[in-house]
């Protein structure tokens, strides 16, 4: 990825680094993924595998967004809440909606009430009754942090049988 052109999602990846990681993910000259915490000296960089679990969880998404992401891509994330504090789960949900509004598509599986609630708030913020209200803007749900219910699909996977799974749509 060294020397590679930045993707149009580079700035959003930096938002994740700043708001959730409080540091930055980079690739050194030999191709190793490194983490630099904003709380340490600039020269102090750790291989990402020596960083906190949150760094390991988000580093691949950040590298993808910085250098590889293209408009219209489908990104599949299994349990994005893994190793994330509830506040970070909420921030990540906001970032995912922002990315959707910038023409990336996501398929996520989650058990997180925090992520589901945050997405629900952003759906409600897009309703004609609330859209443009001062309260929505003051709470930080204006612009990129709204999503239409028609842009969201939710499904329940029922494992009630021993060898079968049924997929049931859930109203959004």
JSON list of C-alpha atoms in Angstrom, two decimals:
[
{"chain": "A", "resi": 1, "resn": "UNK", "atom": "CA", "xyz": [0.00, 0.00, 0.00]},
{"chain": "A", "resi": 2, "resn": "UNK", "atom": "CA", "xyz": [3.09, 2.20, 0.40]},
{"chain": "A", "resi": 3, "resn": "UNK", "atom": "CA", "xyz": [3.03, 4.97, -2.22]},
{"chain": "A", "resi": 4, "resn": "UNK", "atom": "CA", "xyz": [-0.52, 4.05, -3.19]},
{"chain": "A", "resi": 5, "resn": "UNK", "atom": "CA", "xyz": [-3.03, 6.75, -4.01]},
{"chain": "A", "resi": 6, "resn": "UNK", "atom": "CA", "xyz": [-5.38, 7.73, -1.19]},
{"chain": "A", "resi": 7, "resn": "UNK", "atom": "CA", "xyz": [-9.00, 6.69, -1.64]},
{"chain": "A", "resi": 8, "resn": "UNK", "atom": "CA", "xyz": [-11.87, 9.18, -1.42]},
{"chain": "A", "resi": 9, "resn": "UNK", "atom": "CA", "xyz": [-12.62, 7.68, 2.03]},
{"chain": "A", "resi": 10, "resn": "UNK", "atom": "CA", "xyz": [-9.21, 8.54, 3.51]},
{"chain": "A", "resi": 11, "resn": "UNK", "atom": "CA", "xyz": [-10.59, 11.40, 5.63]},
{"chain": "A", "resi": 12, "resn": "UNK", "atom": "CA", "xyz": [-13.31, 9.19, 7.09]},
{"chain": "A", "resi": 13, "resn": "UNK", "atom": "CA", "xyz": [-10.65, 6.61, 8.04]},
{"chain": "A", "resi": 14, "resn": "UNK", "atom": "CA", "xyz": [-8.81, 9.41, 9.83]},
{"chain": "A", "resi": 15, "resn": "UNK", "atom": "CA", "xyz": [-12.04, 10.24, 11.68]},
{"chain": "A", "resi": 16, "resn": "UNK", "atom": "CA", "xyz": [-12.11, 6.66, 12.99]},
{"chain": "A", "resi": 17, "resn": "UNK", "atom": "CA", "xyz": [-8.48, 6.93, 14.06]},
{"chain": "A", "resi": 18, "resn": "UNK", "atom": "CA", "xyz": [-9.03, 10.25, 15.83]},
{"chain": "A", "resi": 19, "resn": "UNK", "atom": "CA", "xyz": [-12.42, 9.58, 17.42]},
{"chain": "A", "resi": 20, "resn": "UNK", "atom": "CA", "xyz": [-12.16, 5.89, 18.30]},
{"chain": "A", "resi": 21, "resn": "UNK", "atom": "CA", "xyz": [-8.50, 4.85, 18.33]},
{"chain": "A", "resi": 22, "resn": "UNK", "atom": "CA", "xyz": [-6.89, 8.11, 19.48]},
{"chain": "A", "resi": 23, "resn": "UNK", "atom": "CA", "xyz": [-3.98, 7.23, 17.23]},
{"chain": "A", "resi": 24, "resn": "UNK", "atom": "CA", "xyz": [-3.17, 6.29, 13.67]},
{"chain": "A", "resi": 25, "resn": "UNK", "atom": "CA", "xyz": [-2.65, 3.16, 11.61]},
{"chain": "A", "resi": 26, "resn": "UNK", "atom": "CA", "xyz": [0.14, 3.27, 9.05]},
{"chain": "A", "resi": 27, "resn": "UNK", "atom": "CA", "xyz": [2.18, 0.96, 6.89]},
{"chain": "A", "resi": 28, "resn": "UNK", "atom": "CA", "xyz": [5.96, 1.25, 7.17]},
{"chain": "A", "resi": 29, "resn": "UNK", "atom": "CA", "xyz": [8.44, 0.91, 4.30]},
{"chain": "A", "resi": 30, "resn": "UNK", "atom": "CA", "xyz": [8.73, -2.84, 4.78]},
{"chain": "A", "resi": 31, "resn": "UNK", "atom": "CA", "xyz": [4.94, -3.27, 4.59]},
{"chain": "A", "resi": 32, "resn": "UNK", "atom": "CA", "xyz": [4.24, -3.83, 8.28]},
{"chain": "A", "resi": 33, "resn": "UNK", "atom": "CA", "xyz": [1.05, -2.38, 9.73]},
{"chain": "A", "resi": 34, "resn": "UNK", "atom": "CA", "xyz": [1.96, -0.10, 12.62]},
{"chain": "A", "resi": 35, "resn": "UNK", "atom": "CA", "xyz": [0.00, 1.83, 15.25]},
{"chain": "A", "resi": 36, "resn": "UNK", "atom": "CA", "xyz": [0.96, 5.17, 16.71]},
{"chain": "A", "resi": 37, "resn": "UNK", "atom": "CA", "xyz": [-0.95, 6.38, 19.76]},
{"chain": "A", "resi": 38, "resn": "UNK", "atom": "CA", "xyz": [-1.57, 10.12, 20.08]},
{"chain": "A", "resi": 39, "resn": "UNK", "atom": "CA", "xyz": [-0.54, 9.69, 23.73]},
{"chain": "A", "resi": 40, "resn": "UNK", "atom": "CA", "xyz": [3.08, 8.69, 22.96]},
{"chain": "A", "resi": 41, "resn": "UNK", "atom": "CA", "xyz": [6.14, 10.24, 21.37]},
{"chain": "A", "resi": 42, "resn": "UNK", "atom": "CA", "xyz": [5.95, 10.56, 17.58]},
{"chain": "A", "resi": 43, "resn": "UNK", "atom": "CA", "xyz": [8.82, 8.13, 17.12]},
{"chain": "A", "resi": 44, "resn": "UNK", "atom": "CA", "xyz": [7.07, 5.40, 19.13]},
{"chain": "A", "resi": 45, "resn": "UNK", "atom": "CA", "xyz": [5.20, 3.04, 16.81]},
{"chain": "A", "resi": 46, "resn": "UNK", "atom": "CA", "xyz": [3.99, -0.45, 17.62]},
{"chain": "A", "resi": 47, "resn": "UNK", "atom": "CA", "xyz": [3.29, -3.32, 15.26]},
{"chain": "A", "resi": 48, "resn": "UNK", "atom": "CA", "xyz": [-0.51, -3.41, 15.23]},
{"chain": "A", "resi": 49, "resn": "UNK", "atom": "CA", "xyz": [-0.56, -6.94, 16.68]},
{"chain": "A", "resi": 50, "resn": "UNK", "atom": "CA", "xyz": [1.05, -5.54, 19.84]},
{"chain": "A", "resi": 51, "resn": "UNK", "atom": "CA", "xyz": [-1.63, -2.87, 20.20]},
{"chain": "A", "resi": 52, "resn": "UNK", "atom": "CA", "xyz": [-4.90, -3.04, 22.05]},
{"chain": "A", "resi": 53, "resn": "UNK", "atom": "CA", "xyz": [-7.62, -5.32, 20.73]},
{"chain": "A", "resi": 54, "resn": "UNK", "atom": "CA", "xyz": [-9.53, -2.30, 19.40]},
{"chain": "A", "resi": 55, "resn": "UNK", "atom": "CA", "xyz": [-6.53, -1.51, 17.17]},
{"chain": "A", "resi": 56, "resn": "UNK", "atom": "CA", "xyz": [-6.54, -5.06, 15.80]},
{"chain": "A", "resi": 57, "resn": "UNK", "atom": "CA", "xyz": [-10.29, -4.91, 15.25]},
{"chain": "A", "resi": 58, "resn": "UNK", "atom": "CA", "xyz": [-10.31, -1.65, 13.29]},
{"chain": "A", "resi": 59, "resn": "UNK", "atom": "CA", "xyz": [-6.94, -1.64, 11.50]},
{"chain": "A", "resi": 60, "resn": "UNK", "atom": "CA", "xyz": [-8.09, -3.61, 8.45]},
{"chain": "A", "resi": 61, "resn": "UNK", "atom": "CA", "xyz": [-11.14, -1.34, 8.01]},
{"chain": "A", "resi": 62, "resn": "UNK", "atom": "CA", "xyz": [-8.93, 1.74, 8.28]},
{"chain": "A", "resi": 63, "resn": "UNK", "atom": "CA", "xyz": [-6.35, 0.49, 5.76]},
{"chain": "A", "resi": 64, "resn": "UNK", "atom": "CA", "xyz": [-9.18, -0.51, 3.41]},
{"chain": "A", "resi": 65, "resn": "UNK", "atom": "CA", "xyz": [-10.83, 2.91, 3.69]},
{"chain": "A", "resi": 66, "resn": "UNK", "atom": "CA", "xyz": [-7.55, 4.78, 3.26]},
{"chain": "A", "resi": 67, "resn": "UNK", "atom": "CA", "xyz": [-6.26, 3.01, 0.17]},
{"chain": "A", "resi": 68, "resn": "UNK", "atom": "CA", "xyz": [-8.56, 0.38, -1.31]},
{"chain": "A", "resi": 69, "resn": "UNK", "atom": "CA", "xyz": [-12.18, 1.49, -1.02]},
{"chain": "A", "resi": 70, "resn": "UNK", "atom": "CA", "xyz": [-14.10, 2.35, -4.16]},
{"chain": "A", "resi": 71, "resn": "UNK", "atom": "CA", "xyz": [-17.56, 3.77, -4.55]},
{"chain": "A", "resi": 72, "resn": "UNK", "atom": "CA", "xyz": [-20.21, 1.04, -4.61]},
{"chain": "A", "resi": 73, "resn": "UNK", "atom": "CA", "xyz": [-18.08, -1.57, -2.79]},
{"chain": "A", "resi": 74, "resn": "UNK", "atom": "CA", "xyz": [-19.84, -4.03, -0.50]},
{"chain": "A", "resi": 75, "resn": "UNK", "atom": "CA", "xyz": [-18.08, -4.39, 2.85]},
{"chain": "A", "resi": 76, "resn": "UNK", "atom": "CA", "xyz": [-18.99, -7.34, 5.07]},
{"chain": "A", "resi": 77, "resn": "UNK", "atom": "CA", "xyz": [-18.22, -7.02, 8.78]},
{"chain": "A", "resi": 78, "resn": "UNK", "atom": "CA", "xyz": [-18.93, -9.76, 11.29]},
{"chain": "A", "resi": 79, "resn": "UNK", "atom": "CA", "xyz": [-19.66, -8.34, 14.73]},
{"chain": "A", "resi": 80, "resn": "UNK", "atom": "CA", "xyz": [-18.08, -4.89, 14.43]},
{"chain": "A", "resi": 81, "resn": "UNK", "atom": "CA", "xyz": [-18.69, -4.41, 18.15]},
{"chain": "A", "resi": 82, "resn": "UNK", "atom": "CA", "xyz": [-15.95, -6.87, 19.07]},
{"chain": "A", "resi": 83, "resn": "UNK", "atom": "CA", "xyz": [-13.51, -5.26, 21.51]},
{"chain": "A", "resi": 84, "resn": "UNK", "atom": "CA", "xyz": [-15.24, -1.87, 21.33]},
{"chain": "A", "resi": 85, "resn": "UNK", "atom": "CA", "xyz": [-16.45, 0.14, 24.30]},
{"chain": "A", "resi": 86, "resn": "UNK", "atom": "CA", "xyz": [-20.18, 1.03, 24.00]},
{"chain": "A", "resi": 87, "resn": "UNK", "atom": "CA", "xyz": [-19.32, 4.66, 23.14]},
{"chain": "A", "resi": 88, "resn": "UNK", "atom": "CA", "xyz": [-17.01, 3.43, 20.39]},
{"chain": "A", "resi": 89, "resn": "UNK", "atom": "CA", "xyz": [-19.74, 1.12, 19.08]},
{"chain": "A", "resi": 90, "resn": "UNK", "atom": "CA", "xyz": [-22.03, 4.12, 18.74]},
{"chain": "A", "resi": 91, "resn": "UNK", "atom": "CA", "xyz": [-19.33, 6.15, 16.98]},
{"chain": "A", "resi": 92, "resn": "UNK", "atom": "CA", "xyz": [-18.63, 3.26, 14.62]},
{"chain": "A", "resi": 93, "resn": "UNK", "atom": "CA", "xyz": [-22.34, 3.00, 13.75]},
{"chain": "A", "resi": 94, "resn": "UNK", "atom": "CA", "xyz": [-22.30, 6.71, 12.86]},
{"chain": "A", "resi": 95, "resn": "UNK", "atom": "CA", "xyz": [-19.22, 6.22, 10.69]},
{"chain": "A", "resi": 96, "resn": "UNK", "atom": "CA", "xyz": [-20.85, 3.28, 8.89]},
{"chain": "A", "resi": 97, "resn": "UNK", "atom": "CA", "xyz": [-23.93, 5.38, 8.10]},
{"chain": "A", "resi": 98, "resn": "UNK", "atom": "CA", "xyz": [-21.68, 8.21, 6.89]},
{"chain": "A", "resi": 99, "resn": "UNK", "atom": "CA", "xyz": [-19.90, 5.74, 4.61]},
{"chain": "A", "resi": 100, "resn": "UNK", "atom": "CA", "xyz": [-23.25, 4.46, 3.31]},
{"chain": "A", "resi": 101, "resn": "UNK", "atom": "CA", "xyz": [-24.19, 8.04, 2.53]},
{"chain": "A", "resi": 102, "resn": "UNK", "atom": "CA", "xyz": [-20.92, 8.28, 0.57]},
{"chain": "A", "resi": 103, "resn": "UNK", "atom": "CA", "xyz": [-21.82, 5.26, -1.59]},
{"chain": "A", "resi": 104, "resn": "UNK", "atom": "CA", "xyz": [-20.28, 2.30, 0.20]},
{"chain": "A", "resi": 105, "resn": "UNK", "atom": "CA", "xyz": [-22.55, -0.61, 1.08]},
{"chain": "A", "resi": 106, "resn": "UNK", "atom": "CA", "xyz": [-22.32, -2.66, 4.28]},
{"chain": "A", "resi": 107, "resn": "UNK", "atom": "CA", "xyz": [-23.53, -6.02, 5.43]},
{"chain": "A", "resi": 108, "resn": "UNK", "atom": "CA", "xyz": [-22.98, -6.43, 9.16]},
{"chain": "A", "resi": 109, "resn": "UNK", "atom": "CA", "xyz": [-23.94, -9.08, 11.66]},
{"chain": "A", "resi": 110, "resn": "UNK", "atom": "CA", "xyz": [-24.23, -7.78, 15.18]},
{"chain": "A", "resi": 111, "resn": "UNK", "atom": "CA", "xyz": [-25.46, -8.61, 18.65]},
{"chain": "A", "resi": 112, "resn": "UNK", "atom": "CA", "xyz": [-24.93, -5.03, 19.82]},
{"chain": "A", "resi": 113, "resn": "UNK", "atom": "CA", "xyz": [-27.90, -3.11, 21.15]},
{"chain": "A", "resi": 114, "resn": "UNK", "atom": "CA", "xyz": [-25.70, 0.01, 21.01]},
{"chain": "A", "resi": 115, "resn": "UNK", "atom": "CA", "xyz": [-25.13, -0.27, 17.26]},
{"chain": "A", "resi": 116, "resn": "UNK", "atom": "CA", "xyz": [-28.78, -1.10, 16.58]},
{"chain": "A", "resi": 117, "resn": "UNK", "atom": "CA", "xyz": [-30.03, 1.80, 18.72]},
{"chain": "A", "resi": 118, "resn": "UNK", "atom": "CA", "xyz": [-27.63, 4.24, 17.08]},
{"chain": "A", "resi": 119, "resn": "UNK", "atom": "CA", "xyz": [-28.74, 3.19, 13.60]},
{"chain": "A", "resi": 120, "resn": "UNK", "atom": "CA", "xyz": [-32.36, 3.48, 14.76]},
{"chain": "A", "resi": 121, "resn": "UNK", "atom": "CA", "xyz": [-31.72, 7.05, 15.97]},
{"chain": "A", "resi": 122, "resn": "UNK", "atom": "CA", "xyz": [-30.21, 7.93, 12.59]},
{"chain": "A", "resi": 123, "resn": "UNK", "atom": "CA", "xyz": [-33.26, 6.43, 10.84]},
{"chain": "A", "resi": 124, "resn": "UNK", "atom": "CA", "xyz": [-35.56, 8.50, 13.06]},
{"chain": "A", "resi": 125, "resn": "UNK", "atom": "CA", "xyz": [-33.43, 11.61, 12.38]},
{"chain": "A", "resi": 126, "resn": "UNK", "atom": "CA", "xyz": [-34.22, 11.21, 8.67]},
{"chain": "A", "resi": 127, "resn": "UNK", "atom": "CA", "xyz": [-38.00, 11.26, 9.20]},
{"chain": "A", "resi": 128, "resn": "UNK", "atom": "CA", "xyz": [-39.81, 14.23, 7.75]},
{"chain": "A", "resi": 129, "resn": "UNK", "atom": "CA", "xyz": [-41.07, 15.15, 11.23]},
{"chain": "A", "resi": 130, "resn": "UNK", "atom": "CA", "xyz": [-37.56, 15.50, 12.65]},
{"chain": "A", "resi": 131, "resn": "UNK", "atom": "CA", "xyz": [-35.45, 16.29, 9.59]},
{"chain": "A", "resi": 132, "resn": "UNK", "atom": "CA", "xyz": [-33.87, 19.71, 9.94]},
{"chain": "A", "resi": 133, "resn": "UNK", "atom": "CA", "xyz": [-34.92, 20.19, 13.56]},
{"chain": "A", "resi": 134, "resn": "UNK", "atom": "CA", "xyz": [-32.53, 22.01, 15.85]},
{"chain": "A", "resi": 135, "resn": "UNK", "atom": "CA", "xyz": [-32.60, 19.14, 18.35]},
{"chain": "A", "resi": 136, "resn": "UNK", "atom": "CA", "xyz": [-31.38, 16.64, 15.74]},
{"chain": "A", "resi": 137, "resn": "UNK", "atom": "CA", "xyz": [-28.54, 18.93, 14.66]},
{"chain": "A", "resi": 138, "resn": "UNK", "atom": "CA", "xyz": [-27.54, 19.74, 18.25]},
{"chain": "A", "resi": 139, "resn": "UNK", "atom": "CA", "xyz": [-27.37, 16.03, 19.05]},
{"chain": "A", "resi": 140, "resn": "UNK", "atom": "CA", "xyz": [-25.05, 15.49, 16.08]},
{"chain": "A", "resi": 141, "resn": "UNK", "atom": "CA", "xyz": [-27.42, 13.67, 13.73]},
{"chain": "A", "resi": 142, "resn": "UNK", "atom": "CA", "xyz": [-27.54, 16.11, 10.85]},
{"chain": "A", "resi": 143, "resn": "UNK", "atom": "CA", "xyz": [-26.15, 15.71, 7.34]},
{"chain": "A", "resi": 144, "resn": "UNK", "atom": "CA", "xyz": [-24.24, 12.46, 6.89]},
{"chain": "A", "resi": 145, "resn": "UNK", "atom": "CA", "xyz": [-25.62, 10.96, 10.10]},
{"chain": "A", "resi": 146, "resn": "UNK", "atom": "CA", "xyz": [-29.14, 10.28, 8.84]},
{"chain": "A", "resi": 147, "resn": "UNK", "atom": "CA", "xyz": [-30.30, 7.27, 6.89]},
{"chain": "A", "resi": 148, "resn": "UNK", "atom": "CA", "xyz": [-33.61, 6.45, 5.26]},
{"chain": "A", "resi": 149, "resn": "UNK", "atom": "CA", "xyz": [-35.41, 3.28, 6.36]},
{"chain": "A", "resi": 150, "resn": "UNK", "atom": "CA", "xyz": [-35.48, 2.26, 2.70]},
{"chain": "A", "resi": 151, "resn": "UNK", "atom": "CA", "xyz": [-31.65, 2.12, 2.77]},
{"chain": "A", "resi": 152, "resn": "UNK", "atom": "CA", "xyz": [-31.60, -0.37, 5.66]},
{"chain": "A", "resi": 153, "resn": "UNK", "atom": "CA", "xyz": [-32.51, -4.04, 5.76]},
{"chain": "A", "resi": 154, "resn": "UNK", "atom": "CA", "xyz": [-32.70, -6.07, 8.96]},
{"chain": "A", "resi": 155, "resn": "UNK", "atom": "CA", "xyz": [-33.00, -9.84, 9.24]},
{"chain": "A", "resi": 156, "resn": "UNK", "atom": "CA", "xyz": [-33.30, -12.35, 12.04]},
{"chain": "A", "resi": 157, "resn": "UNK", "atom": "CA", "xyz": [-31.56, -15.70, 11.59]},
{"chain": "A", "resi": 158, "resn": "UNK", "atom": "CA", "xyz": [-33.58, -18.34, 13.42]},
{"chain": "A", "resi": 159, "resn": "UNK", "atom": "CA", "xyz": [-31.61, -21.46, 14.36]},
{"chain": "A", "resi": 160, "resn": "UNK", "atom": "CA", "xyz": [-34.59, -23.30, 15.81]},
{"chain": "A", "resi": 161, "resn": "UNK", "atom": "CA", "xyz": [-33.99, -26.46, 13.79]},
{"chain": "A", "resi": 162, "resn": "UNK", "atom": "CA", "xyz": [-30.98, -28.72, 14.24]},
{"chain": "A", "resi": 163, "resn": "UNK", "atom": "CA", "xyz": [-29.82, -28.43, 10.66]},
{"chain": "A", "resi": 164, "resn": "UNK", "atom": "CA", "xyz": [-31.85, -25.56, 9.26]},
{"chain": "A", "resi": 165, "resn": "UNK", "atom": "CA", "xyz": [-31.78, -21.81, 9.52]},
{"chain": "A", "resi": 166, "resn": "UNK", "atom": "CA", "xyz": [-34.63, -19.59, 8.52]},
{"chain": "A", "resi": 167, "resn": "UNK", "atom": "CA", "xyz": [-34.09, -15.94, 7.66]},
{"chain": "A", "resi": 168, "resn": "UNK", "atom": "CA", "xyz": [-36.89, -13.62, 8.71]},
{"chain": "A", "resi": 169, "resn": "UNK", "atom": "CA", "xyz": [-37.06, -9.98, 7.62]},
{"chain": "A", "resi": 170, "resn": "UNK", "atom": "CA", "xyz": [-37.59, -7.44, 10.40]},
{"chain": "A", "resi": 171, "resn": "UNK", "atom": "CA", "xyz": [-39.54, -4.25, 9.76]},
{"chain": "A", "resi": 172, "resn": "UNK", "atom": "CA", "xyz": [-37.32, -1.15, 9.76]}
]
